[in-house]
Coordinates of C-alpha atoms and ligand atoms in Angstrom, one line a residue:
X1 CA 0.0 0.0 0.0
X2 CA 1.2 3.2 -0.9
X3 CA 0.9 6.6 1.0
X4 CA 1.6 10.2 0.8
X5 CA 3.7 11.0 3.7
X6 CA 1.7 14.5 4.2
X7 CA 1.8 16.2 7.4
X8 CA -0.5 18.4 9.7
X9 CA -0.4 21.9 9.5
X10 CA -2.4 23.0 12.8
X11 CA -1.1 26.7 13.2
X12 CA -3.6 28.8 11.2
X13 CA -5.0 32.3 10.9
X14 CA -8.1 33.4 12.7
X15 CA -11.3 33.3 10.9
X16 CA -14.1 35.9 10.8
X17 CA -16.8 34.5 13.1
X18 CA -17.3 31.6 15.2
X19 CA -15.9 31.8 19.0
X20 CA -12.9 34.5 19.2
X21 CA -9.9 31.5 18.8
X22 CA -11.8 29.2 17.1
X23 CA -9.7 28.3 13.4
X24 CA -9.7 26.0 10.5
X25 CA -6.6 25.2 9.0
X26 CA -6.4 22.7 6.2
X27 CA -4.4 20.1 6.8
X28 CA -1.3 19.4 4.4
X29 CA -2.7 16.7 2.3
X30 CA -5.9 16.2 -0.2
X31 CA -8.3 16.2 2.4
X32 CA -8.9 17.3 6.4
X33 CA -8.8 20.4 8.5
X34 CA -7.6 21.1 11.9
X35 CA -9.6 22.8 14.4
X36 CA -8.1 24.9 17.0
X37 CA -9.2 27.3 19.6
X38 CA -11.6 24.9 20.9
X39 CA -11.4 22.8 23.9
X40 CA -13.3 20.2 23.9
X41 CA -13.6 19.3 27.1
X42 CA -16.0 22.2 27.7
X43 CA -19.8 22.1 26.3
X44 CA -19.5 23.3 22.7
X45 CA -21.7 26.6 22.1
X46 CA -23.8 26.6 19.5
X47 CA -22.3 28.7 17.4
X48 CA -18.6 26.7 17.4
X49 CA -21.0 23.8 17.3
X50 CA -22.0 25.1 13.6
X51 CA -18.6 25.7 12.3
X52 CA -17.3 22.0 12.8
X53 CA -20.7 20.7 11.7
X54 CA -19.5 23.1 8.4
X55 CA -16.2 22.3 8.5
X56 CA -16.7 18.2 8.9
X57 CA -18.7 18.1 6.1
X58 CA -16.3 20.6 3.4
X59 CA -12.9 18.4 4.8
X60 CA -14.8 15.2 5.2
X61 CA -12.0 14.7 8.5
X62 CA -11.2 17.1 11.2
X63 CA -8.3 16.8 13.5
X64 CA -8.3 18.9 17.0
X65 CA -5.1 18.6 18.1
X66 CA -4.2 18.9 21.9
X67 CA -7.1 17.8 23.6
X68 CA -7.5 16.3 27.2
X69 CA -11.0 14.2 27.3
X70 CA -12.8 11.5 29.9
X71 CA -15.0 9.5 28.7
X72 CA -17.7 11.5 29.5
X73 CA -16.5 14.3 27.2
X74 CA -15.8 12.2 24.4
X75 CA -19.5 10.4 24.4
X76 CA -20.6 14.5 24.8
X77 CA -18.7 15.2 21.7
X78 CA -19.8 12.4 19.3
X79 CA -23.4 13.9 20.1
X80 CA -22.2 16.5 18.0
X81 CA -21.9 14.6 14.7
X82 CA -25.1 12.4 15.2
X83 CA -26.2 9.3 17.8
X84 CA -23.6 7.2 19.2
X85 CA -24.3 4.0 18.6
X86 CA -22.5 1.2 20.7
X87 CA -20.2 -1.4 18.8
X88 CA -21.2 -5.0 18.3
X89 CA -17.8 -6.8 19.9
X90 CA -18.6 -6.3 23.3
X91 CA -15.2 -7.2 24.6
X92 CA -13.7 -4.1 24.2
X93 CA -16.3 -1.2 25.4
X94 CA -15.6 0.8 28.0
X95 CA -17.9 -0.5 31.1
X96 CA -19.2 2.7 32.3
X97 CA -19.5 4.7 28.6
X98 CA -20.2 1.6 26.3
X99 CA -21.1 4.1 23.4
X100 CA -16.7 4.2 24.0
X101 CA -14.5 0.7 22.2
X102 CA -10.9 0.5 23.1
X103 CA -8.5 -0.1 20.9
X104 CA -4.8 -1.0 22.5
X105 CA -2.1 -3.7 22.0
X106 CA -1.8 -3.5 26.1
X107 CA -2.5 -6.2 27.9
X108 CA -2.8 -5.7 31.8
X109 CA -3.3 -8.8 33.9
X110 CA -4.0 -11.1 31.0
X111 CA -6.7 -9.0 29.7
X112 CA -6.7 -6.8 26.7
X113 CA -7.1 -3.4 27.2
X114 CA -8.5 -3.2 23.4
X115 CA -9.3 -4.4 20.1
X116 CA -5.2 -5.3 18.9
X117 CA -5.0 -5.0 15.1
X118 CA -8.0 -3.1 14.2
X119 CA -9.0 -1.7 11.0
X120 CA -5.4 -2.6 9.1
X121 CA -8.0 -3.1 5.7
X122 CA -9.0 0.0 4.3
X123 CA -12.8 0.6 5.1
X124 CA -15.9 3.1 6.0
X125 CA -17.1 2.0 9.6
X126 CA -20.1 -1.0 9.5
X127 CA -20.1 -0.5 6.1
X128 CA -22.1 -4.1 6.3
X129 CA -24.7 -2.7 8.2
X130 CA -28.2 -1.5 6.4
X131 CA -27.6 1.7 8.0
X132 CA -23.7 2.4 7.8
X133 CA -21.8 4.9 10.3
X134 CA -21.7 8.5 9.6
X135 CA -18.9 9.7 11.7
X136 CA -16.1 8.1 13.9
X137 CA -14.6 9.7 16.5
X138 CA -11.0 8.2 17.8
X139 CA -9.6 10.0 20.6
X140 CA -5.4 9.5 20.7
X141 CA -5.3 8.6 24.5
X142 CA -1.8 6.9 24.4
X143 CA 0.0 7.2 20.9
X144 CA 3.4 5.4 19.7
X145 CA 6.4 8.2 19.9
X146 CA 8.5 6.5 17.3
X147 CA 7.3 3.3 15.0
X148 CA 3.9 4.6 13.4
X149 CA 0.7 3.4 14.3
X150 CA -0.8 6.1 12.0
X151 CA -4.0 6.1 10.4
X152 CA -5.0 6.4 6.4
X153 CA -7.6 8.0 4.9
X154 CA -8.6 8.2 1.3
X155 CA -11.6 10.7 -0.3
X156 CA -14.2 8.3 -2.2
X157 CA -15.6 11.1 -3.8
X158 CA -12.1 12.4 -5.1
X159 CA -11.3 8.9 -6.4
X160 CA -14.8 8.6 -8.2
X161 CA -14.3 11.7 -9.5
X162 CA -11.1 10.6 -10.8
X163 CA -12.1 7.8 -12.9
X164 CA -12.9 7.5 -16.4
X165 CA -16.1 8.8 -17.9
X166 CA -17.3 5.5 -18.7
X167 CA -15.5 3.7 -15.8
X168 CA -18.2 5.8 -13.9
X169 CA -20.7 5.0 -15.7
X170 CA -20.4 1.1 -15.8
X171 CA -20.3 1.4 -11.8
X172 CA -23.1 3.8 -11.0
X173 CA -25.8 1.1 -11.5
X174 CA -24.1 -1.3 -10.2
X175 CA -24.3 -2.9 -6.2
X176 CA -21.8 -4.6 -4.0
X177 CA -22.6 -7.5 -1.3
X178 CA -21.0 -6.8 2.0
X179 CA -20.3 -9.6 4.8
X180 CA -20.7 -8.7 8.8
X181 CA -19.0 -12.4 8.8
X182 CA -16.2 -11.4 6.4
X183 CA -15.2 -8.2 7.8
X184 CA -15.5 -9.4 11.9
X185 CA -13.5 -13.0 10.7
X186 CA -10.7 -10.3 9.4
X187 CA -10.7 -7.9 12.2
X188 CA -11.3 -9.9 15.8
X189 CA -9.1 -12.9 15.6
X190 CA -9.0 -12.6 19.1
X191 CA -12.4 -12.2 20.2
X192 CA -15.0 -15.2 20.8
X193 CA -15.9 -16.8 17.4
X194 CA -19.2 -16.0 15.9
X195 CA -21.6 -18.2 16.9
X196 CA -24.6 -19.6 14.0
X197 CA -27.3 -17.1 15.7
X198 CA -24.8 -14.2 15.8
X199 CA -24.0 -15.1 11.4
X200 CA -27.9 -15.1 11.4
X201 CA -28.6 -11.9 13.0
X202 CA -26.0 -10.2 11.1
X203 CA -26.8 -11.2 7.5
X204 CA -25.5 -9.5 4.1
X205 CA -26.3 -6.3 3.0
X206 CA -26.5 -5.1 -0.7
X207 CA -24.9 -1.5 -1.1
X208 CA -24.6 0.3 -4.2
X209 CA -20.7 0.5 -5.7
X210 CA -21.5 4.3 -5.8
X211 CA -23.4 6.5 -3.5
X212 CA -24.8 9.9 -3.4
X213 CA -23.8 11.6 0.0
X214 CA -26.8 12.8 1.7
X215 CA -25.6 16.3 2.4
X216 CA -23.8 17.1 -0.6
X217 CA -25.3 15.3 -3.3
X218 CA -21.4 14.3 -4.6
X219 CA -21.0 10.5 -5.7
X220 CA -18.6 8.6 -3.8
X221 CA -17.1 5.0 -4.0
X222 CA -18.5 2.9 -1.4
X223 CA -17.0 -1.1 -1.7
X224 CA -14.0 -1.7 0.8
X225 CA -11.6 -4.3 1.2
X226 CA -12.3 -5.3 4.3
X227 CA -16.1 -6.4 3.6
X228 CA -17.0 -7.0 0.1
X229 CA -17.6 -10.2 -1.4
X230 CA -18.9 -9.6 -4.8
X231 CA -20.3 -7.3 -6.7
X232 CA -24.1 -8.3 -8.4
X233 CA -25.3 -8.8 -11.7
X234 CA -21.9 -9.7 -13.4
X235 CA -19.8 -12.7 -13.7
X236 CA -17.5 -13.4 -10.8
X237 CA -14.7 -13.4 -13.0
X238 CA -15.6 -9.7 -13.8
X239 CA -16.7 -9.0 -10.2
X240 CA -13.0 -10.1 -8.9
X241 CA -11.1 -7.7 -11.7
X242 CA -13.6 -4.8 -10.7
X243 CA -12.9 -5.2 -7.2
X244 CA -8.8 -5.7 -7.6
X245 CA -9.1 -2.4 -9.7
X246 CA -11.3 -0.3 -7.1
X247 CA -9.7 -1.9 -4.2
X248 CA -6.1 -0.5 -5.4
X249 CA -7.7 2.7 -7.2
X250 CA -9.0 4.0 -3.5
X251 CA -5.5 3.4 -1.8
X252 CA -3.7 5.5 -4.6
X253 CA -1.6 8.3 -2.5
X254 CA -3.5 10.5 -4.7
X255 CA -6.5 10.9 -2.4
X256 CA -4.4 9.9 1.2
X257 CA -3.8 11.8 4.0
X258 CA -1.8 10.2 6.4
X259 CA -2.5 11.3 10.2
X260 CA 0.9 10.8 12.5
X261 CA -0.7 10.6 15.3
X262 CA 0.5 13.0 19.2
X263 CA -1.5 12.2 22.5
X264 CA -4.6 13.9 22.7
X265 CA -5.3 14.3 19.0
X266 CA -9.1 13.6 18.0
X267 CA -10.1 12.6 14.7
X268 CA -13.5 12.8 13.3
X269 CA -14.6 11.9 9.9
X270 CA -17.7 11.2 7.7
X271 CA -17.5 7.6 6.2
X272 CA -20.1 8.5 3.7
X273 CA -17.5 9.9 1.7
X274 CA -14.0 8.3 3.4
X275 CA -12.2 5.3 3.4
X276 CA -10.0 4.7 6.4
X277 CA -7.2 2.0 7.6
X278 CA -4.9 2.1 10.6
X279 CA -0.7 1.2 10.1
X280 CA 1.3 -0.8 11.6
X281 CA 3.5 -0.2 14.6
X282 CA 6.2 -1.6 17.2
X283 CA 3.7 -3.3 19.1
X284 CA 6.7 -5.7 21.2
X285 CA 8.2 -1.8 22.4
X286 CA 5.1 0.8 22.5
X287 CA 1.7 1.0 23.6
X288 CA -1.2 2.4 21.7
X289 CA -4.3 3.2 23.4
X290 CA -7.4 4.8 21.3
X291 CA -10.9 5.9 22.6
X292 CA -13.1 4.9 19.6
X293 CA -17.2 6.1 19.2
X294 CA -19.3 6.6 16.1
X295 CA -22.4 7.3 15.4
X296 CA -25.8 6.4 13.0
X297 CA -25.8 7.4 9.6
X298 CA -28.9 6.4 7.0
X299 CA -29.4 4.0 4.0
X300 CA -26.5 4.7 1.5
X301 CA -28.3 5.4 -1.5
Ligands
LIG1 C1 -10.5 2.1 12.9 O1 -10.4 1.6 11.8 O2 -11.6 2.4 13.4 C2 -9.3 2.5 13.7 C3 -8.1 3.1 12.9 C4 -6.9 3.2 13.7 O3 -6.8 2.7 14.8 O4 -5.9 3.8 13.2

């Protein structure tokens, strides 16, 4: 997989309304924004509240960098982007916020303090669900200082755009069948296996191969790696190639930012219109804690 090695760019200029300090900067790469001037850990006013509803959906991913949240602040903040919904492996939610998963490589008296390994297939959150997730939240609480560990993400509607004229139009009709079993097999090898009620309460969904963003109205690609298993109404043979192209066509470095992340970084995005994947890092010599929510989107359409 291939990467642009972009950097954040968080000092900005004031803007012209909004709370006094509030800014937004974009970030040094095709997509994202950082917010300063805003500390999260107080209630958001209405008015800020406005500007990074504006600002997620114009940068599709906004960073605040710097921020000290509890749990309690974090659930708080999701509210902002929609309702929290609470993640189906059950092993790693936090017990007093559930709406909060953990994602670590620590392990403290035998127990994981997190999901290990999460997310390394580029993907939009639940993306198998009817309803898919509109935005993640994930909340740097302990970050790796030296080997990595950062996190990818790639604008669908920048690599739709990008595509042929009649590349687009061969895939706007067209829908993709996406696998709960697939995508949970790949990502919780260490959880409990699924059990034959769990694979029939969590059946395949059909998802077009392109989708309209609510807000916007902008087309986006919408199959990922980590769920798909075929695309309807051509021959598997033609299904596989279409998925090999798209699959490498959404990691080209043309549409990545790559977040590095520091300790107390947020990031928030809108998987409507993103793809996302976490790195790899030393996981034998540094610890990696994240604070992960999200929150209910609608029917991809
Ligand atoms: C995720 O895919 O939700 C997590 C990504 C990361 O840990 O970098």
């Amino acid at each position: 997989m291939t990467s642009t090695a972009a950097t954040r760019r968080i000092d900005s200029e004031a803007v012209t309304s909004g709370p006094p300090n509030l800014a937004v900067q974009p970030l040094d790469g095709p997509l994202g924004c950082a917010i300063t001037g805003l500390d999260l850990s107080r209630v958001v006013d209405d008015a800020a509240a406005a500007r990074v509803r504006d600002a997620f959906i114009e940068h599709k991913l906004i960073v605040f960098p710097r921020q000290s949240l509890g749990e309690a602040d974090l659930v708080r903040v999701s509210h902002l982007f929609g309702d929290p919904v609470v993640h189906h492996v059950g092993e790693y939610l936090d017990q007093d916020f559930p709406q909060i998963m953990r994602l670590s490589n620590n392990v403290v008296d035998g127990k994981p303090l997190g999901a290990p390994n999460n997310g390394i297939f580029w993907h939009s959150d639940q993306i198998f669900r009817e309803q898919p997730m509109l935005a993640t939240l994930l909340y740097g609480v302990q970050t790796p200082l030296t080997s990595g560990g950062d996190t990818l993400f790639s604008d669908m509607y920048a690599a739709f755009e990008a595509l042929p004229e009649e590349m687009q139009a061969k895939l706007l009709p067209l829908q993709a069948v996406h696998s709960f079993v697939a995508s949970y097999e790949r990502n919780y090898v260490r959880a409990r296996s699924l059990s034959a009620e769990d694979k029939a309460l969590n059946p395949d969904v059909v998802h077009p191969v392109v989708r309209t963003h609510p807000q916007t109205g902008r087309k986006a690609l919408f199959v990922d790696p980590d769920s798909v298993t075929r695309i309807m109404g051509v021959i598997p043979q033609e299904s596989e190639d279409l998925l090999s192209f798209l699959f490498a066509h959404i990691a080209d470095e043309r549409f990545v930012y790559r977040h590095a992340w520091t300790q107390g970084d947020l990031a928030v995005w809108d998987n409507r219109c993103l793809m996302h994947c976490a790195t790899s890092y030393d996981d034998s010599s540094e610890i990696r804690l994240m604070f992960r929510t999200q929150t209910q989107g609608d029917r991809p359409v």
